[in-house]
Amino acid sequence: MSVRSNVQSQILEAFNFRHATKIFDPDKKISDSEFETILEAGRLSPTSFGHEPFKVLVIQSPEMREHFRDFAWGANGMMNGSAGQLGTASHFGIILASTAETMTAGSDYLQHHYRSVKQLPDDVIDLFNGAYGKFQSTDHRVTSDREITDWSGKQAYIVLANMMTAAALMGIDSCPIEGFDMGLTTKVLSDHFDVDTAKWKPAVMFAFGHRADDPQFPKTRRSMAETVSWF
Ligand SMILES: Cc1cc2nc3c(=O)[nH]c(=O)nc-3n(C[C@H](O)[C@H](O)[C@H](O)COP(=O)(O)O)c2cc1C
């Protein structure tokens, strides 16, 4: 088998291996170096305009995880009576999305980001301010706090997808989780995690670890013909 076809089969094997794991084996932890690789896959993800409008909270303390128990129904085993992903995942967390306060064109946060992170010269910063301002006001009409936070959330989902694929390539299981009450999660983040929720809102939760059992259901998907149109 050529190197290239070998990589293709490894990729497909990883995508078929990955499933939304409901219960992890609590005794099988991911190593620090494996989780660092997963985080690095997230950090290196593409984001629109390179704005990186996300942050990752990793929540390892069982007590801190319990703050979400009553309303993170997608992570708490409500449907199968187990401790769910919250209670069993080796690594659990939340990706936060930037709100309008940080991600509105011209914001102080973005000027700092262009200068300090992207290391852009002033004339290019002017171009970014203009192009992003037009993108928000005209092209995509993303102007309200909700719209801007949702736009940031889209970037957060790309981050999580890359983290899950990186994990799957290492034989590590995962679950993306949006089964939670947004308002109550925001309040917990503000009350217990020192998150400035005027600037950051929850986008999606995640769990990583090793499955306790084989998937309950076989993987089903629409056919390629139903999914893709060629022109
Ligand atoms: C954005 C997103 C949110 C999801 N939220 C949850 C969740 O809260 N709890 C859960 O157990 N699964 C959740 N899932 C998993 C999906 O139900 C699962 O990916 C889908 O049924 C396909 O199954 P598979 O991933 O095992 O192939 C979520 C998936 C995505 C992409």
JSON list of C-alpha atoms in Angstrom, two decimals, residues 31-208:
[
{"chain": "A", "resi": 31, "resn": "SER", "atom": "CA", "xyz": [-2.19, 10.99, 29.12]},
{"chain": "A", "resi": 32, "resn": "ASP", "atom": "CA", "xyz": [-1.12, 14.61, 29.52]},
{"chain": "A", "resi": 33, "resn": "SER", "atom": "CA", "xyz": [0.78, 14.48, 26.25]},
{"chain": "A", "resi": 34, "resn": "GLU", "atom": "CA", "xyz": [-2.21, 13.06, 24.35]},
{"chain": "A", "resi": 35, "resn": "PHE", "atom": "CA", "xyz": [-4.48, 15.77, 25.71]},
{"chain": "A", "resi": 36, "resn": "GLU", "atom": "CA", "xyz": [-1.91, 18.45, 24.89]},
{"chain": "A", "resi": 37, "resn": "THR", "atom": "CA", "xyz": [-1.98, 17.20, 21.30]},
{"chain": "A", "resi": 38, "resn": "ILE", "atom": "CA", "xyz": [-5.79, 17.41, 21.29]},
{"chain": "A", "resi": 39, "resn": "LEU", "atom": "CA", "xyz": [-5.64, 20.98, 22.62]},
{"chain": "A", "resi": 40, "resn": "GLU", "atom": "CA", "xyz": [-2.97, 21.90, 20.10]},
{"chain": "A", "resi": 41, "resn": "ALA", "atom": "CA", "xyz": [-5.18, 20.63, 17.26]},
{"chain": "A", "resi": 42, "resn": "GLY", "atom": "CA", "xyz": [-7.83, 23.02, 18.58]},
{"chain": "A", "resi": 43, "resn": "ARG", "atom": "CA", "xyz": [-5.47, 25.96, 19.01]},
{"chain": "A", "resi": 44, "resn": "LEU", "atom": "CA", "xyz": [-4.10, 25.56, 15.47]},
{"chain": "A", "resi": 45, "resn": "SER", "atom": "CA", "xyz": [-7.59, 25.48, 13.96]},
{"chain": "A", "resi": 46, "resn": "PRO", "atom": "CA", "xyz": [-8.56, 28.02, 11.32]},
{"chain": "A", "resi": 47, "resn": "THR", "atom": "CA", "xyz": [-10.87, 30.86, 12.36]},
{"chain": "A", "resi": 48, "resn": "SER", "atom": "CA", "xyz": [-12.55, 33.50, 10.24]},
{"chain": "A", "resi": 49, "resn": "PHE", "atom": "CA", "xyz": [-10.20, 36.49, 9.81]},
{"chain": "A", "resi": 50, "resn": "GLY", "atom": "CA", "xyz": [-7.88, 34.65, 12.22]},
{"chain": "A", "resi": 51, "resn": "HIS", "atom": "CA", "xyz": [-9.74, 36.24, 15.12]},
{"chain": "A", "resi": 52, "resn": "GLU", "atom": "CA", "xyz": [-9.65, 33.15, 17.37]},
{"chain": "A", "resi": 53, "resn": "PRO", "atom": "CA", "xyz": [-12.98, 34.08, 19.01]},
{"chain": "A", "resi": 54, "resn": "PHE", "atom": "CA", "xyz": [-12.94, 31.18, 21.44]},
{"chain": "A", "resi": 55, "resn": "LYS", "atom": "CA", "xyz": [-11.47, 29.97, 24.71]},
{"chain": "A", "resi": 56, "resn": "VAL", "atom": "CA", "xyz": [-11.28, 26.48, 26.12]},
{"chain": "A", "resi": 57, "resn": "LEU", "atom": "CA", "xyz": [-12.11, 25.65, 29.75]},
{"chain": "A", "resi": 58, "resn": "VAL", "atom": "CA", "xyz": [-10.90, 22.24, 30.88]},
{"chain": "A", "resi": 59, "resn": "ILE", "atom": "CA", "xyz": [-12.82, 21.10, 33.95]},
{"chain": "A", "resi": 60, "resn": "GLN", "atom": "CA", "xyz": [-11.16, 18.23, 35.77]},
{"chain": "A", "resi": 61, "resn": "SER", "atom": "CA", "xyz": [-12.40, 18.76, 39.31]},
{"chain": "A", "resi": 62, "resn": "PRO", "atom": "CA", "xyz": [-15.38, 16.43, 39.91]},
{"chain": "A", "resi": 63, "resn": "GLU", "atom": "CA", "xyz": [-16.94, 19.06, 42.18]},
{"chain": "A", "resi": 64, "resn": "MET", "atom": "CA", "xyz": [-16.67, 21.74, 39.52]},
{"chain": "A", "resi": 65, "resn": "ARG", "atom": "CA", "xyz": [-18.23, 19.39, 36.93]},
{"chain": "A", "resi": 66, "resn": "GLU", "atom": "CA", "xyz": [-21.16, 18.80, 39.25]},
{"chain": "A", "resi": 67, "resn": "HIS", "atom": "CA", "xyz": [-22.23, 22.44, 38.90]},
{"chain": "A", "resi": 68, "resn": "PHE", "atom": "CA", "xyz": [-23.62, 21.47, 35.47]},
{"chain": "A", "resi": 69, "resn": "ARG", "atom": "CA", "xyz": [-25.28, 18.22, 36.54]},
{"chain": "A", "resi": 70, "resn": "ASP", "atom": "CA", "xyz": [-28.87, 19.45, 36.85]},
{"chain": "A", "resi": 71, "resn": "PHE", "atom": "CA", "xyz": [-29.20, 21.07, 33.45]},
{"chain": "A", "resi": 72, "resn": "ALA", "atom": "CA", "xyz": [-26.49, 19.60, 31.19]},
{"chain": "A", "resi": 73, "resn": "TRP", "atom": "CA", "xyz": [-28.81, 16.80, 30.20]},
{"chain": "A", "resi": 74, "resn": "GLY", "atom": "CA", "xyz": [-26.68, 15.88, 27.18]},
{"chain": "A", "resi": 75, "resn": "ALA", "atom": "CA", "xyz": [-23.75, 15.09, 29.47]},
{"chain": "A", "resi": 76, "resn": "ASN", "atom": "CA", "xyz": [-25.34, 13.63, 32.56]},
{"chain": "A", "resi": 77, "resn": "GLY", "atom": "CA", "xyz": [-26.58, 10.20, 31.57]},
{"chain": "A", "resi": 78, "resn": "MET", "atom": "CA", "xyz": [-30.17, 11.26, 32.07]},
{"chain": "A", "resi": 79, "resn": "MET", "atom": "CA", "xyz": [-31.27, 8.89, 29.34]},
{"chain": "A", "resi": 80, "resn": "ASN", "atom": "CA", "xyz": [-29.33, 5.83, 30.46]},
{"chain": "A", "resi": 81, "resn": "GLY", "atom": "CA", "xyz": [-29.17, 6.35, 34.22]},
{"chain": "A", "resi": 82, "resn": "SER", "atom": "CA", "xyz": [-25.36, 6.46, 34.31]},
{"chain": "A", "resi": 83, "resn": "ALA", "atom": "CA", "xyz": [-22.99, 9.16, 35.54]},
{"chain": "A", "resi": 84, "resn": "GLY", "atom": "CA", "xyz": [-22.83, 10.23, 31.91]},
{"chain": "A", "resi": 85, "resn": "GLN", "atom": "CA", "xyz": [-19.93, 12.02, 30.31]},
{"chain": "A", "resi": 86, "resn": "LEU", "atom": "CA", "xyz": [-19.75, 14.49, 33.22]},
{"chain": "A", "resi": 87, "resn": "GLY", "atom": "CA", "xyz": [-19.03, 11.73, 35.68]},
{"chain": "A", "resi": 88, "resn": "THR", "atom": "CA", "xyz": [-16.88, 9.43, 33.57]},
{"chain": "A", "resi": 89, "resn": "ALA", "atom": "CA", "xyz": [-14.85, 11.43, 31.01]},
{"chain": "A", "resi": 90, "resn": "SER", "atom": "CA", "xyz": [-11.10, 11.56, 31.44]},
{"chain": "A", "resi": 91, "resn": "HIS", "atom": "CA", "xyz": [-11.23, 15.18, 30.26]},
{"chain": "A", "resi": 92, "resn": "PHE", "atom": "CA", "xyz": [-14.30, 17.41, 30.17]},
{"chain": "A", "resi": 93, "resn": "GLY", "atom": "CA", "xyz": [-14.72, 21.05, 29.29]},
{"chain": "A", "resi": 94, "resn": "ILE", "atom": "CA", "xyz": [-16.48, 23.90, 27.57]},
{"chain": "A", "resi": 95, "resn": "ILE", "atom": "CA", "xyz": [-15.50, 26.01, 24.60]},
{"chain": "A", "resi": 96, "resn": "LEU", "atom": "CA", "xyz": [-16.50, 29.64, 25.07]},
{"chain": "A", "resi": 97, "resn": "ALA", "atom": "CA", "xyz": [-17.44, 31.99, 22.24]},
{"chain": "A", "resi": 98, "resn": "SER", "atom": "CA", "xyz": [-16.56, 35.70, 22.12]},
{"chain": "A", "resi": 99, "resn": "THR", "atom": "CA", "xyz": [-19.46, 38.14, 22.37]},
{"chain": "A", "resi": 100, "resn": "ALA", "atom": "CA", "xyz": [-19.97, 41.49, 20.65]},
{"chain": "A", "resi": 101, "resn": "GLU", "atom": "CA", "xyz": [-17.92, 43.23, 23.34]},
{"chain": "A", "resi": 102, "resn": "THR", "atom": "CA", "xyz": [-14.73, 41.65, 22.02]},
{"chain": "A", "resi": 103, "resn": "MET", "atom": "CA", "xyz": [-15.63, 40.73, 18.44]},
{"chain": "A", "resi": 104, "resn": "THR", "atom": "CA", "xyz": [-17.23, 43.92, 17.10]},
{"chain": "A", "resi": 105, "resn": "ALA", "atom": "CA", "xyz": [-15.11, 45.49, 14.37]},
{"chain": "A", "resi": 106, "resn": "GLY", "atom": "CA", "xyz": [-12.81, 48.13, 15.83]},
{"chain": "A", "resi": 107, "resn": "SER", "atom": "CA", "xyz": [-12.94, 46.74, 19.39]},
{"chain": "A", "resi": 108, "resn": "ASP", "atom": "CA", "xyz": [-9.96, 47.26, 21.68]},
{"chain": "A", "resi": 109, "resn": "TYR", "atom": "CA", "xyz": [-9.64, 43.49, 21.93]},
{"chain": "A", "resi": 110, "resn": "LEU", "atom": "CA", "xyz": [-9.25, 43.12, 18.17]},
{"chain": "A", "resi": 111, "resn": "GLN", "atom": "CA", "xyz": [-6.73, 45.95, 17.91]},
{"chain": "A", "resi": 112, "resn": "HIS", "atom": "CA", "xyz": [-4.67, 44.18, 20.57]},
{"chain": "A", "resi": 113, "resn": "HIS", "atom": "CA", "xyz": [-5.10, 40.85, 18.76]},
{"chain": "A", "resi": 114, "resn": "TYR", "atom": "CA", "xyz": [-3.96, 42.29, 15.40]},
{"chain": "A", "resi": 115, "resn": "ARG", "atom": "CA", "xyz": [-0.95, 43.96, 17.00]},
{"chain": "A", "resi": 116, "resn": "SER", "atom": "CA", "xyz": [0.22, 41.47, 19.61]},
{"chain": "A", "resi": 117, "resn": "VAL", "atom": "CA", "xyz": [-0.87, 38.08, 18.29]},
{"chain": "A", "resi": 118, "resn": "LYS", "atom": "CA", "xyz": [-0.95, 38.52, 14.52]},
{"chain": "A", "resi": 119, "resn": "GLN", "atom": "CA", "xyz": [1.87, 41.11, 14.63]},
{"chain": "A", "resi": 120, "resn": "LEU", "atom": "CA", "xyz": [0.36, 43.13, 11.82]},
{"chain": "A", "resi": 121, "resn": "PRO", "atom": "CA", "xyz": [1.67, 46.56, 10.81]},
{"chain": "A", "resi": 122, "resn": "ASP", "atom": "CA", "xyz": [-0.68, 49.55, 11.19]},
{"chain": "A", "resi": 123, "resn": "ASP", "atom": "CA", "xyz": [-1.59, 49.79, 7.50]},
{"chain": "A", "resi": 124, "resn": "VAL", "atom": "CA", "xyz": [-2.66, 46.13, 7.42]},
{"chain": "A", "resi": 125, "resn": "ILE", "atom": "CA", "xyz": [-4.61, 46.63, 10.66]},
{"chain": "A", "resi": 126, "resn": "ASP", "atom": "CA", "xyz": [-6.52, 49.41, 8.90]},
{"chain": "A", "resi": 127, "resn": "LEU", "atom": "CA", "xyz": [-7.33, 46.99, 6.07]},
{"chain": "A", "resi": 128, "resn": "PHE", "atom": "CA", "xyz": [-8.53, 44.35, 8.56]},
{"chain": "A", "resi": 129, "resn": "ASN", "atom": "CA", "xyz": [-10.71, 46.89, 10.39]},
{"chain": "A", "resi": 130, "resn": "GLY", "atom": "CA", "xyz": [-12.29, 47.96, 7.10]},
{"chain": "A", "resi": 131, "resn": "ALA", "atom": "CA", "xyz": [-12.82, 44.46, 5.69]},
{"chain": "A", "resi": 132, "resn": "TYR", "atom": "CA", "xyz": [-14.14, 43.01, 8.94]},
{"chain": "A", "resi": 133, "resn": "GLY", "atom": "CA", "xyz": [-16.37, 46.04, 9.49]},
{"chain": "A", "resi": 134, "resn": "LYS", "atom": "CA", "xyz": [-17.90, 45.49, 6.04]},
{"chain": "A", "resi": 135, "resn": "PHE", "atom": "CA", "xyz": [-18.21, 41.75, 6.68]},
{"chain": "A", "resi": 136, "resn": "GLN", "atom": "CA", "xyz": [-20.18, 42.42, 9.87]},
{"chain": "A", "resi": 137, "resn": "SER", "atom": "CA", "xyz": [-22.34, 45.31, 8.67]},
{"chain": "A", "resi": 138, "resn": "THR", "atom": "CA", "xyz": [-23.03, 44.32, 5.07]},
{"chain": "A", "resi": 139, "resn": "ASP", "atom": "CA", "xyz": [-21.75, 40.94, 3.86]},
{"chain": "A", "resi": 140, "resn": "HIS", "atom": "CA", "xyz": [-23.00, 38.69, 6.65]},
{"chain": "A", "resi": 141, "resn": "ARG", "atom": "CA", "xyz": [-25.00, 41.23, 8.70]},
{"chain": "A", "resi": 142, "resn": "VAL", "atom": "CA", "xyz": [-23.63, 40.01, 11.97]},
{"chain": "A", "resi": 143, "resn": "THR", "atom": "CA", "xyz": [-24.19, 42.94, 14.30]},
{"chain": "A", "resi": 144, "resn": "SER", "atom": "CA", "xyz": [-26.29, 42.05, 17.36]},
{"chain": "A", "resi": 145, "resn": "ASP", "atom": "CA", "xyz": [-24.68, 40.50, 20.40]},
{"chain": "A", "resi": 146, "resn": "ARG", "atom": "CA", "xyz": [-26.48, 37.23, 19.69]},
{"chain": "A", "resi": 147, "resn": "GLU", "atom": "CA", "xyz": [-25.40, 37.16, 16.03]},
{"chain": "A", "resi": 148, "resn": "ILE", "atom": "CA", "xyz": [-21.79, 37.90, 16.86]},
{"chain": "A", "resi": 149, "resn": "THR", "atom": "CA", "xyz": [-21.72, 35.31, 19.65]},
{"chain": "A", "resi": 150, "resn": "ASP", "atom": "CA", "xyz": [-23.24, 32.72, 17.30]},
{"chain": "A", "resi": 151, "resn": "TRP", "atom": "CA", "xyz": [-20.61, 33.59, 14.66]},
{"chain": "A", "resi": 152, "resn": "SER", "atom": "CA", "xyz": [-17.91, 33.02, 17.28]},
{"chain": "A", "resi": 153, "resn": "GLY", "atom": "CA", "xyz": [-19.65, 29.77, 18.19]},
{"chain": "A", "resi": 154, "resn": "LYS", "atom": "CA", "xyz": [-19.28, 28.57, 14.59]},
{"chain": "A", "resi": 155, "resn": "GLN", "atom": "CA", "xyz": [-15.54, 28.94, 14.94]},
{"chain": "A", "resi": 156, "resn": "ALA", "atom": "CA", "xyz": [-15.68, 27.09, 18.27]},
{"chain": "A", "resi": 157, "resn": "TYR", "atom": "CA", "xyz": [-17.35, 24.14, 16.54]},
{"chain": "A", "resi": 158, "resn": "ILE", "atom": "CA", "xyz": [-14.50, 23.93, 14.01]},
{"chain": "A", "resi": 159, "resn": "VAL", "atom": "CA", "xyz": [-12.08, 23.88, 16.93]},
{"chain": "A", "resi": 160, "resn": "LEU", "atom": "CA", "xyz": [-13.97, 21.05, 18.59]},
{"chain": "A", "resi": 161, "resn": "ALA", "atom": "CA", "xyz": [-14.23, 19.08, 15.32]},
{"chain": "A", "resi": 162, "resn": "ASN", "atom": "CA", "xyz": [-10.46, 19.24, 14.93]},
{"chain": "A", "resi": 163, "resn": "MET", "atom": "CA", "xyz": [-9.94, 18.20, 18.55]},
{"chain": "A", "resi": 164, "resn": "MET", "atom": "CA", "xyz": [-12.25, 15.19, 18.08]},
{"chain": "A", "resi": 165, "resn": "THR", "atom": "CA", "xyz": [-10.55, 14.13, 14.85]},
{"chain": "A", "resi": 166, "resn": "ALA", "atom": "CA", "xyz": [-7.10, 14.44, 16.43]},
{"chain": "A", "resi": 167, "resn": "ALA", "atom": "CA", "xyz": [-8.36, 12.32, 19.32]},
{"chain": "A", "resi": 168, "resn": "ALA", "atom": "CA", "xyz": [-9.86, 9.69, 17.03]},
{"chain": "A", "resi": 169, "resn": "LEU", "atom": "CA", "xyz": [-6.57, 9.40, 15.15]},
{"chain": "A", "resi": 170, "resn": "MET", "atom": "CA", "xyz": [-4.96, 8.53, 18.50]},
{"chain": "A", "resi": 171, "resn": "GLY", "atom": "CA", "xyz": [-7.72, 6.01, 19.33]},
{"chain": "A", "resi": 172, "resn": "ILE", "atom": "CA", "xyz": [-9.28, 8.36, 21.89]},
{"chain": "A", "resi": 173, "resn": "ASP", "atom": "CA", "xyz": [-13.05, 8.73, 22.22]},
{"chain": "A", "resi": 174, "resn": "SER", "atom": "CA", "xyz": [-15.03, 11.92, 22.50]},
{"chain": "A", "resi": 175, "resn": "CYS", "atom": "CA", "xyz": [-18.46, 13.49, 22.64]},
{"chain": "A", "resi": 176, "resn": "PRO", "atom": "CA", "xyz": [-19.56, 16.94, 21.50]},
{"chain": "A", "resi": 177, "resn": "ILE", "atom": "CA", "xyz": [-22.28, 18.22, 23.83]},
{"chain": "A", "resi": 178, "resn": "GLU", "atom": "CA", "xyz": [-24.84, 20.95, 23.33]},
{"chain": "A", "resi": 179, "resn": "GLY", "atom": "CA", "xyz": [-27.51, 19.36, 25.50]},
{"chain": "A", "resi": 180, "resn": "PHE", "atom": "CA", "xyz": [-27.45, 22.00, 28.22]},
{"chain": "A", "resi": 181, "resn": "ASP", "atom": "CA", "xyz": [-29.40, 25.05, 29.35]},
{"chain": "A", "resi": 182, "resn": "MET", "atom": "CA", "xyz": [-27.57, 28.05, 27.95]},
{"chain": "A", "resi": 183, "resn": "GLY", "atom": "CA", "xyz": [-28.75, 30.57, 30.56]},
{"chain": "A", "resi": 184, "resn": "LEU", "atom": "CA", "xyz": [-27.98, 28.36, 33.57]},
{"chain": "A", "resi": 185, "resn": "THR", "atom": "CA", "xyz": [-24.59, 27.37, 32.13]},
{"chain": "A", "resi": 186, "resn": "THR", "atom": "CA", "xyz": [-23.74, 31.05, 31.63]},
{"chain": "A", "resi": 187, "resn": "LYS", "atom": "CA", "xyz": [-24.68, 31.73, 35.27]},
{"chain": "A", "resi": 188, "resn": "VAL", "atom": "CA", "xyz": [-22.51, 28.88, 36.56]},
{"chain": "A", "resi": 189, "resn": "LEU", "atom": "CA", "xyz": [-19.57, 30.12, 34.50]},
{"chain": "A", "resi": 190, "resn": "SER", "atom": "CA", "xyz": [-19.98, 33.57, 35.99]},
{"chain": "A", "resi": 191, "resn": "ASP", "atom": "CA", "xyz": [-20.59, 32.40, 39.58]},
{"chain": "A", "resi": 192, "resn": "HIS", "atom": "CA", "xyz": [-18.02, 29.60, 39.85]},
{"chain": "A", "resi": 193, "resn": "PHE", "atom": "CA", "xyz": [-15.49, 29.87, 37.01]},
{"chain": "A", "resi": 194, "resn": "ASP", "atom": "CA", "xyz": [-14.65, 33.56, 37.09]},
{"chain": "A", "resi": 195, "resn": "VAL", "atom": "CA", "xyz": [-15.76, 33.95, 33.46]},
{"chain": "A", "resi": 196, "resn": "ASP", "atom": "CA", "xyz": [-16.68, 37.47, 32.36]},
{"chain": "A", "resi": 197, "resn": "THR", "atom": "CA", "xyz": [-19.89, 36.44, 30.62]},
{"chain": "A", "resi": 198, "resn": "ALA", "atom": "CA", "xyz": [-20.31, 39.86, 29.03]},
{"chain": "A", "resi": 199, "resn": "LYS", "atom": "CA", "xyz": [-17.28, 38.87, 26.95]},
{"chain": "A", "resi": 200, "resn": "TRP", "atom": "CA", "xyz": [-17.57, 35.08, 26.77]},
{"chain": "A", "resi": 201, "resn": "LYS", "atom": "CA", "xyz": [-20.59, 32.80, 26.40]},
{"chain": "A", "resi": 202, "resn": "PRO", "atom": "CA", "xyz": [-20.73, 28.99, 26.36]},
{"chain": "A", "resi": 203, "resn": "ALA", "atom": "CA", "xyz": [-20.69, 27.53, 22.86]},
{"chain": "A", "resi": 204, "resn": "VAL", "atom": "CA", "xyz": [-20.32, 23.77, 23.24]},
{"chain": "A", "resi": 205, "resn": "MET", "atom": "CA", "xyz": [-19.14, 21.25, 25.83]},
{"chain": "A", "resi": 206, "resn": "PHE", "atom": "CA", "xyz": [-16.80, 18.34, 25.17]},
{"chain": "A", "resi": 207, "resn": "ALA", "atom": "CA", "xyz": [-15.79, 15.06, 26.74]},
{"chain": "A", "resi": 208, "resn": "PHE", "atom": "CA", "xyz": [-12.74, 12.92, 25.96]}
]
